[in-house]
PDB file of C-alpha atoms in Angstrom:
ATOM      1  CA  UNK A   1      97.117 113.701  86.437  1.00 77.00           C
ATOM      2  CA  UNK A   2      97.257 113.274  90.306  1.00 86.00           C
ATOM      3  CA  UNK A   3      94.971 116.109  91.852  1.00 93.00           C
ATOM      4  CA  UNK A   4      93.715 116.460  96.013  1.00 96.00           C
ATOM      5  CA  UNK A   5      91.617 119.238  96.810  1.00 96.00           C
ATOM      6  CA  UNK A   6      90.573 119.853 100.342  1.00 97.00           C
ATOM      7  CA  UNK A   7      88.287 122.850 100.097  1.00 96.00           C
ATOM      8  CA  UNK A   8      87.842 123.837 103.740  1.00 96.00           C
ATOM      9  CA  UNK A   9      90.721 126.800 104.478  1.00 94.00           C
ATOM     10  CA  UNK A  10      89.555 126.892 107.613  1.00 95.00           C
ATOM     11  CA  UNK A  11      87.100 125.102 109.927  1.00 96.00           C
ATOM     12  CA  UNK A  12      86.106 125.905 113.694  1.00 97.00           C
ATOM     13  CA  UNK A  13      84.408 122.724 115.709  1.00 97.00           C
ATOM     14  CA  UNK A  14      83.691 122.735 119.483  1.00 98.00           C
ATOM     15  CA  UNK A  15      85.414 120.420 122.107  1.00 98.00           C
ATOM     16  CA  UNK A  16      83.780 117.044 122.496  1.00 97.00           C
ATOM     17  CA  UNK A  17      81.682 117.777 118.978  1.00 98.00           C
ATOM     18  CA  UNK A  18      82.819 115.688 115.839  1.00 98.00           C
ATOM     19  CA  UNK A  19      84.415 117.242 112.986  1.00 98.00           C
ATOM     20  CA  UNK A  20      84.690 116.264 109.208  1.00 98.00           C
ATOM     21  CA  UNK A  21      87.241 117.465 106.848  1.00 98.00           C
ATOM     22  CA  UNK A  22      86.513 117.087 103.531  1.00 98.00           C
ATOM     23  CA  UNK A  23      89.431 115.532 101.144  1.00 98.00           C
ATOM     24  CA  UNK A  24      88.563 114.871  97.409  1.00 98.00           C
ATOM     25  CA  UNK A  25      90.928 113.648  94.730  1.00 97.00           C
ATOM     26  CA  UNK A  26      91.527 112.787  90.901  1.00 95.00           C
ATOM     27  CA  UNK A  27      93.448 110.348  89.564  1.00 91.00           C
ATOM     28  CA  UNK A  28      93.134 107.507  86.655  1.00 87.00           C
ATOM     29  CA  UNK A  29      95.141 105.070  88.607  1.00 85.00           C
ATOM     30  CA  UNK A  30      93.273 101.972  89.535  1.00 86.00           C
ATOM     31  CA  UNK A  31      95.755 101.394  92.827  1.00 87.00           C
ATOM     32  CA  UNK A  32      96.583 104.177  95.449  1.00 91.00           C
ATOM     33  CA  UNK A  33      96.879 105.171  99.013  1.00 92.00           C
ATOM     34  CA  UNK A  34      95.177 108.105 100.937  1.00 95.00           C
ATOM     35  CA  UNK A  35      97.091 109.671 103.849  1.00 96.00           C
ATOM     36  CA  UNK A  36      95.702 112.253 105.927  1.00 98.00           C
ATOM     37  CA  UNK A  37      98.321 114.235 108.211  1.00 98.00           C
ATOM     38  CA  UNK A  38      98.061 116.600 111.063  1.00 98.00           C
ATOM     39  CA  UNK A  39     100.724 119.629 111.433  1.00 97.00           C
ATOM     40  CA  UNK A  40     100.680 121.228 114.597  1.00 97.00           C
ATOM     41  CA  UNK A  41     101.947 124.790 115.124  1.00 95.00           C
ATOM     42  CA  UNK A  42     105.169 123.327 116.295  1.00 95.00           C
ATOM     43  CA  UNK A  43     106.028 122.376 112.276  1.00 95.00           C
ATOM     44  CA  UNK A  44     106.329 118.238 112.278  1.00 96.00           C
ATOM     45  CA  UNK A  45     104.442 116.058 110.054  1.00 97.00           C
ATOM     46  CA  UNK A  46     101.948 113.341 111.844  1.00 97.00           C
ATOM     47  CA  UNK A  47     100.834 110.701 110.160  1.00 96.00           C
ATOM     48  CA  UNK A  48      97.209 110.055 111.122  1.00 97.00           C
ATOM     49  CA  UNK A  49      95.343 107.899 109.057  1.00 97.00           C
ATOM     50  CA  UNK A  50      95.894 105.453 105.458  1.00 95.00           C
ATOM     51  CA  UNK A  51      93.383 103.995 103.310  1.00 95.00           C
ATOM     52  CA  UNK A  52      93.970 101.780 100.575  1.00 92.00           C
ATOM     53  CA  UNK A  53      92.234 101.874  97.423  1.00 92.00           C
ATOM     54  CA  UNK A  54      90.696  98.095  97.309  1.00 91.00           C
ATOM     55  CA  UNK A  55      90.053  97.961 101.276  1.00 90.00           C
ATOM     56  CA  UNK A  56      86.328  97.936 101.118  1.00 87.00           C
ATOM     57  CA  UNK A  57      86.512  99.207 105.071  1.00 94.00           C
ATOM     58  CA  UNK A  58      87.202 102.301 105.801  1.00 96.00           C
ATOM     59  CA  UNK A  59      89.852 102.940 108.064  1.00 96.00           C
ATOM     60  CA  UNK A  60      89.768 103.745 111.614  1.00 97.00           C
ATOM     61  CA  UNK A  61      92.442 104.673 114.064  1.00 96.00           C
ATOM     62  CA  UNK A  62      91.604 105.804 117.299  1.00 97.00           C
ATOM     63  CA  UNK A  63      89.706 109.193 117.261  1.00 98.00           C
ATOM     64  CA  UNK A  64      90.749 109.486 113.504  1.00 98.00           C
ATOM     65  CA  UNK A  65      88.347 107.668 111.190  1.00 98.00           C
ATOM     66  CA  UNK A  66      87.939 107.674 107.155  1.00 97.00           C
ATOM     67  CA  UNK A  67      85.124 108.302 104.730  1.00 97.00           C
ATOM     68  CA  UNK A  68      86.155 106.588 101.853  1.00 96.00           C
ATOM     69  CA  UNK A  69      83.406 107.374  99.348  1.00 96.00           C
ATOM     70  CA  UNK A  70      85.641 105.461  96.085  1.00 94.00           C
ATOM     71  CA  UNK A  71      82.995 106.653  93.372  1.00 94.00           C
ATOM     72  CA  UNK A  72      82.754 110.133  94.409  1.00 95.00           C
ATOM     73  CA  UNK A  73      86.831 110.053  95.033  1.00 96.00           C
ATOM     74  CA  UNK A  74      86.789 111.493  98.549  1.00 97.00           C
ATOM     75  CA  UNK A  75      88.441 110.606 101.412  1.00 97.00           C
ATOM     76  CA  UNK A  76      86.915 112.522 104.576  1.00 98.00           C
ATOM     77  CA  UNK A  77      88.770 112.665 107.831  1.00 98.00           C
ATOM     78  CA  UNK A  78      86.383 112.516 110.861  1.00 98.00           C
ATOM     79  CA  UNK A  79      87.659 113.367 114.503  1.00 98.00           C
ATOM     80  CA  UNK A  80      85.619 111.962 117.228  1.00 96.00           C
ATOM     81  CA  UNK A  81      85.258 113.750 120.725  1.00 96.00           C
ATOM     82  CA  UNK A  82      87.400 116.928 119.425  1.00 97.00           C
ATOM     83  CA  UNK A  83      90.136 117.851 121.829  1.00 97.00           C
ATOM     84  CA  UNK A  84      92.357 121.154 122.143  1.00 97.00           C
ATOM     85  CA  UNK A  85      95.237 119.190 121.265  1.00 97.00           C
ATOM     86  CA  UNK A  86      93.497 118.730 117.854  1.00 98.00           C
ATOM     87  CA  UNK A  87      93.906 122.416 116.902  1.00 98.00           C
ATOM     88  CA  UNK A  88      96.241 122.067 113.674  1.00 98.00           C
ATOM     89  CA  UNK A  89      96.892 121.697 110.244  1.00 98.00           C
ATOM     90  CA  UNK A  90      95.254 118.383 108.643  1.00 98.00           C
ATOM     91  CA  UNK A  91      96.848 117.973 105.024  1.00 98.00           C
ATOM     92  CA  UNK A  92      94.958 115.229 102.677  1.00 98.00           C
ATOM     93  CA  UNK A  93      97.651 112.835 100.274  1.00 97.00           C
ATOM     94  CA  UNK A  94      97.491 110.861  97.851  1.00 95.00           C
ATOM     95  CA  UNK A  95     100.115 108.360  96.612  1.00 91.00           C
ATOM     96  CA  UNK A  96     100.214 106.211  93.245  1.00 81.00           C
ATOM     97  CA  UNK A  97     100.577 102.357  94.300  1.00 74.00           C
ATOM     98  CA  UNK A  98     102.912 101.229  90.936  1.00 64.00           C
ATOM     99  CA  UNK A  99     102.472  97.806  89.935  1.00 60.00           C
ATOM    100  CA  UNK A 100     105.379  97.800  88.463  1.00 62.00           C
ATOM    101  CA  UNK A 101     109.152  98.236  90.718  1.00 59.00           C
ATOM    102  CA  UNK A 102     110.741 102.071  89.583  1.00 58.00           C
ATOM    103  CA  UNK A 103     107.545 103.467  88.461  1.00 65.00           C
ATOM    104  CA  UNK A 104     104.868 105.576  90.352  1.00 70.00           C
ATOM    105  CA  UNK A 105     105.448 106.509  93.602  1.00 81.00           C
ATOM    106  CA  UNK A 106     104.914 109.792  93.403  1.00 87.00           C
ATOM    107  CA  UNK A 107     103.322 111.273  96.558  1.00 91.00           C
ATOM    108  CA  UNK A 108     101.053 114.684  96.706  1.00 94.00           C
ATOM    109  CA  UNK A 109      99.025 116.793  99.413  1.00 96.00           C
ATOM    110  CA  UNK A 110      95.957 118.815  99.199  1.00 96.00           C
ATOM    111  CA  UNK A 111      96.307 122.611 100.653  1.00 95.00           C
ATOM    112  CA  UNK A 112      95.415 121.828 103.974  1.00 96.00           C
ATOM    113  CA  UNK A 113      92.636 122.688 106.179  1.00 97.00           C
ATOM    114  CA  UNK A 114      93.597 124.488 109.239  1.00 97.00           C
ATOM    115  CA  UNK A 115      91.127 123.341 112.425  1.00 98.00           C
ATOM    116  CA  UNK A 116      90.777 124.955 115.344  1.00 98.00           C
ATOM    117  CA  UNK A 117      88.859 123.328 118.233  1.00 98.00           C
ATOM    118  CA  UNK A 118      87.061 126.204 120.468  1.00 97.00           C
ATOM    119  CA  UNK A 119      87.097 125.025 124.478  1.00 95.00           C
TER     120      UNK A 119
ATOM    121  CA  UNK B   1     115.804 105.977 116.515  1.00 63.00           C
ATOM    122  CA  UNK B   2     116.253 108.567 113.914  1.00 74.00           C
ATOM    123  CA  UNK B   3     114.589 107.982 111.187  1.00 95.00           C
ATOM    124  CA  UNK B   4     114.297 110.915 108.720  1.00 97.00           C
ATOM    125  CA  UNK B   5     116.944 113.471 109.404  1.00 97.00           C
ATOM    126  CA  UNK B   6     116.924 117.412 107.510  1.00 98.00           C
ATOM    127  CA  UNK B   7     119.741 119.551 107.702  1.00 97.00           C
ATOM    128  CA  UNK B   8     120.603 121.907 107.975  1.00 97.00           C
ATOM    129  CA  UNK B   9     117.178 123.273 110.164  1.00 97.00           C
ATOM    130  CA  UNK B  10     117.877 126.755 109.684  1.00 97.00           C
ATOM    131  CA  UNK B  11     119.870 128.839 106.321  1.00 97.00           C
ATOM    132  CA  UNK B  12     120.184 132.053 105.308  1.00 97.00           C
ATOM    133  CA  UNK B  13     121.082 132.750 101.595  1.00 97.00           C
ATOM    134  CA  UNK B  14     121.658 135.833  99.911  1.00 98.00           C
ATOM    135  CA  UNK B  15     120.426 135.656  96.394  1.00 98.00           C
ATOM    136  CA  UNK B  16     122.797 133.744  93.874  1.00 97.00           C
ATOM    137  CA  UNK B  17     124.188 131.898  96.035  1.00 97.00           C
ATOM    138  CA  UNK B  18     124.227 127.995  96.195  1.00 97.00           C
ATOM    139  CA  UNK B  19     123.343 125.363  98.752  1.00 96.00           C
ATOM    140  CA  UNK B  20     122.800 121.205  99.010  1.00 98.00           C
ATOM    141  CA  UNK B  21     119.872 120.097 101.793  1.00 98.00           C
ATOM    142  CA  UNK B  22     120.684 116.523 102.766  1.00 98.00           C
ATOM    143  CA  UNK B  23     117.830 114.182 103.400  1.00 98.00           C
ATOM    144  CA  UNK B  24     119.163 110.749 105.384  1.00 98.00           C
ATOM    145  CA  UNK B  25     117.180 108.093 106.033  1.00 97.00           C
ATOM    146  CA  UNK B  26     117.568 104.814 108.101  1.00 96.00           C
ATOM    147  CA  UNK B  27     114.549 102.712 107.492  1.00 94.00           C
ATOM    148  CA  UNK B  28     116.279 101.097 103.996  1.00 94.00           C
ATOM    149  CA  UNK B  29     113.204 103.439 102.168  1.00 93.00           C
ATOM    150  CA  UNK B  30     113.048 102.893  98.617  1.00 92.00           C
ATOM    151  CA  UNK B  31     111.321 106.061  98.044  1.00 92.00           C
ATOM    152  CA  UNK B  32     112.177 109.812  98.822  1.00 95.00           C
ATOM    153  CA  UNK B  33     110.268 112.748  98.378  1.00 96.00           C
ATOM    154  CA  UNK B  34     110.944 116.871  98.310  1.00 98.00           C
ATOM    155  CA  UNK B  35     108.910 119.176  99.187  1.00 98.00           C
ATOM    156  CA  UNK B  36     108.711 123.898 100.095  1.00 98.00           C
ATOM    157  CA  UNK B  37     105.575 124.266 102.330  1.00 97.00           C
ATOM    158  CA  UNK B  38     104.735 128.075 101.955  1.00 95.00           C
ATOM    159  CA  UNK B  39     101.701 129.508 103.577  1.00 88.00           C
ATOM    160  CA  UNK B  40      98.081 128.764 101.665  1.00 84.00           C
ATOM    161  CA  UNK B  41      99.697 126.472  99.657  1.00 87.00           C
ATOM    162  CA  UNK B  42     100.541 123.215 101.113  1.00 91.00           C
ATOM    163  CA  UNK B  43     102.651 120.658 101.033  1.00 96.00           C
ATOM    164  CA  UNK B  44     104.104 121.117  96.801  1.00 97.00           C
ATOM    165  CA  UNK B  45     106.228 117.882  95.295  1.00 96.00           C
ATOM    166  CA  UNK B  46     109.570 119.351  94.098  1.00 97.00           C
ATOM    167  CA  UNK B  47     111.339 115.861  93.196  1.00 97.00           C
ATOM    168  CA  UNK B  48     110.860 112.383  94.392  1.00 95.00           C
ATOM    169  CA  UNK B  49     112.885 109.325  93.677  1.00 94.00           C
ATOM    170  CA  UNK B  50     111.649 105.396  93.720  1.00 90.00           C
ATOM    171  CA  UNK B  51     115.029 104.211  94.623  1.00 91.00           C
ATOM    172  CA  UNK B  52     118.984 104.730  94.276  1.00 93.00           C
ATOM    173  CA  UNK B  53     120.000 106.096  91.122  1.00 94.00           C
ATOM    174  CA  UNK B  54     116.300 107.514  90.334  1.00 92.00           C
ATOM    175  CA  UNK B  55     114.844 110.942  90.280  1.00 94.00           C
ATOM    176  CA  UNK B  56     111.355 111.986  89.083  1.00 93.00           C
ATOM    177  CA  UNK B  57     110.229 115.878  88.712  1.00 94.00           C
ATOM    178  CA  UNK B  58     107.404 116.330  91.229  1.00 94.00           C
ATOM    179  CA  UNK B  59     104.572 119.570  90.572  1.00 94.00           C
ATOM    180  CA  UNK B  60     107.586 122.833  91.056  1.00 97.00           C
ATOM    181  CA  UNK B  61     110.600 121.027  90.057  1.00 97.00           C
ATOM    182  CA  UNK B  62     112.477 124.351  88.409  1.00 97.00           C
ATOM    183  CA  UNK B  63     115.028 125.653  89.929  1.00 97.00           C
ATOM    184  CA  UNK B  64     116.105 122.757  92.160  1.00 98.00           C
ATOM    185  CA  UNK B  65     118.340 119.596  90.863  1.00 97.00           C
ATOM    186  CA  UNK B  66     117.990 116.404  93.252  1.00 98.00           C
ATOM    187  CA  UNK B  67     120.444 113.322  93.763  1.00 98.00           C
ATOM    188  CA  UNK B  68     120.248 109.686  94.565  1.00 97.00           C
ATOM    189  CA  UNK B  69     123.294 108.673  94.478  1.00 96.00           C
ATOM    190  CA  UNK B  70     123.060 106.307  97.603  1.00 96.00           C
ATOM    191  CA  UNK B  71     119.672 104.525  98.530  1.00 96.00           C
ATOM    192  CA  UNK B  72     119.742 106.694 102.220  1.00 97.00           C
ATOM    193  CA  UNK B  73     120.845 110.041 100.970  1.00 98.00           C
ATOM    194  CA  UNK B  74     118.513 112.220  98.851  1.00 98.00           C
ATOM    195  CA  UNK B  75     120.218 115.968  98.126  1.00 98.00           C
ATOM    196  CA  UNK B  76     118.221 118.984  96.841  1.00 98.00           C
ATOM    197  CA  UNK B  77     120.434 121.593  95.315  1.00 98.00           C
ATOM    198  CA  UNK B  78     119.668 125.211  94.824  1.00 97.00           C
ATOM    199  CA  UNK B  79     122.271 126.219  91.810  1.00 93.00           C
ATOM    200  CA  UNK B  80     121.168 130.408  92.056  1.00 97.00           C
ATOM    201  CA  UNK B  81     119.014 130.794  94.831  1.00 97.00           C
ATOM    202  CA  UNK B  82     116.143 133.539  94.456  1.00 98.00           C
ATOM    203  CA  UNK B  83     113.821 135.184  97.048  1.00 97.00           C
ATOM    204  CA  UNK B  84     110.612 133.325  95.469  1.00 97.00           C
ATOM    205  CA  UNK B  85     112.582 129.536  96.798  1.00 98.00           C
ATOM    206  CA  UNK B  86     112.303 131.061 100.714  1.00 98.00           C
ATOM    207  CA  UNK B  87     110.532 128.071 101.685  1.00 98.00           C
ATOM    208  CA  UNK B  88     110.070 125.303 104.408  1.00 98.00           C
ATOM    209  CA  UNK B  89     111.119 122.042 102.731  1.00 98.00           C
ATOM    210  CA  UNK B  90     110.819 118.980 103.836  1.00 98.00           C
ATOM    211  CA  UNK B  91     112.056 115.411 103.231  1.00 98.00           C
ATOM    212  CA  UNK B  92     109.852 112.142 103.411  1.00 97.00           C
ATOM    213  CA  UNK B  93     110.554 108.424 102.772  1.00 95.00           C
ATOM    214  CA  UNK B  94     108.623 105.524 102.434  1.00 91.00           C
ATOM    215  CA  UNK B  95     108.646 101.783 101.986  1.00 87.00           C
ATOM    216  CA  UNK B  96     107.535 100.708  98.510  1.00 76.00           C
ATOM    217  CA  UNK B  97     106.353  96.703  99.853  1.00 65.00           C
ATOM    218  CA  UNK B  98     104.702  98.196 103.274  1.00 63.00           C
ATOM    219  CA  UNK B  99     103.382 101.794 102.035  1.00 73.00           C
ATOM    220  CA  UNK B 100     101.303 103.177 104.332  1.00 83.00           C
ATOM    221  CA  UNK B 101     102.932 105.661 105.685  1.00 89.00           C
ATOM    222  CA  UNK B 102     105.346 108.200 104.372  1.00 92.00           C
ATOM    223  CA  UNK B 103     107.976 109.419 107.179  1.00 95.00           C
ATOM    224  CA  UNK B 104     109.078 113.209 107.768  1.00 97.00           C
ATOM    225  CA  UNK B 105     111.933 115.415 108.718  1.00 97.00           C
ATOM    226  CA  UNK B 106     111.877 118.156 110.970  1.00 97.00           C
ATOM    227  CA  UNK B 107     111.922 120.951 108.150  1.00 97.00           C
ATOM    228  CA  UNK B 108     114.529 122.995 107.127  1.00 97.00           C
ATOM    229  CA  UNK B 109     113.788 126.976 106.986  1.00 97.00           C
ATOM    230  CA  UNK B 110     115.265 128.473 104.432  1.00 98.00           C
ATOM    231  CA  UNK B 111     115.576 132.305 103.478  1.00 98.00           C
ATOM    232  CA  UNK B 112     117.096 133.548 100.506  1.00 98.00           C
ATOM    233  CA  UNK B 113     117.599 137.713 100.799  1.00 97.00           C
TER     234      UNK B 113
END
């Protein structure tokens, strides 16, 4: 079965410092996506950041980039240069890539990590 | 421009009661999720479906039923609310060919007394 863990209730990092969230996961499927989201107090979802199991890169956007370790299934979220703005919720997800149209699909989140960036 | 669209954003329920929470979509999304946020617990997969006509029990499915009868509608029914389904849900599509992101609503707060 489909597991994320993201172990870090908490984290504290100061502005301008990098920060790493730590995302691991479990699954037997060979295909899948990572997501990593940010929820600000304000409630909406943000996508951030997607990784694709067979990208052999891993993926950068912006400030946001990915740690894709594939053998030790985890899927870190770095933030570069730390800003107030960055103060939030960051929820890890994992999503089955079917091979096959009507099957997989489904789409699950770790328990979140709640950051908070000190000025 | 609107994407994934919850309502309603805000219900009160007294316990027993019923209630359908529409999920619409306008991106032609073969996939639709549900999920309840509560605190220290995430994000939890009620029901998803892969396309119209399809439903799937996600990690807490009792409790709710879920319809798909058309591709941009996805409905999550409470039958007999109960104090333990006070929740935020949320909705979230996605495109099965181009699936890289998954797209949310707003929430929808819901309080069952």
């Amino acid at each position: 079965a489909q597991k994320i863990t993201q172990t870090q209730p908490g984290m504290f990092v100061q502005e301008k410092e990098a920060v790493t969230l730590d995302c691991t996961y479990d699954t037997s499927d060979q295909s899948y996506g990572l997501f990593w989201y940010k929820q600000p107090s304000s409630g909406e979802m943000i996508f951030l950041i997607y990784q694709g199991s067979y990208d052999e890169q891993n993926a950068t956007e912006g400030r946001y980039s990915l740690n894709f370790q594939k053998a030790r299934k985890s899927a870190n979220l770095v933030i570069s240069a730390s800003q107030l703005g960055d103060s939030a919720m960051y929820f890890c997800a994992m999503r089955e890539m079917p091979a096959v149209y009507n099957q997989g699909g489904k789409l699950i989140f770790g328990q979140g990590t709640e950051l908070s960036v000190k000025p | 421009n609107a994407g994934v669209t919850q309502t309603p954003k805000f219900r009160v329920l007294k316990t027993g009661q019923s209630m359908t929470l529409l999920c619409a979509q306008d991106m032609n999304h073969e996939y639709m999720y549900w999920y309840r946020q509560d605190p220290g617990m995430g994000l939890r997969l009620i029901h998803y479906s892969v396309g119209e006509g399809t439903t799937a029990k996600g990690e807490v499915p009792d409790g709710y039923n879920v319809s798909r009868l058309k591709k941009q509608n996805f409905l999550l029914g409470l039958e007999s609310a109960a104090p333990s389904q006070t929740s935020v849900y949320f909705c979230a599509s996605s495109n099965r060919a181009d699936s890289t992101e998954a797209f949310f609503g707003q929430g929808t707060r819901l309080t069952v007394v």
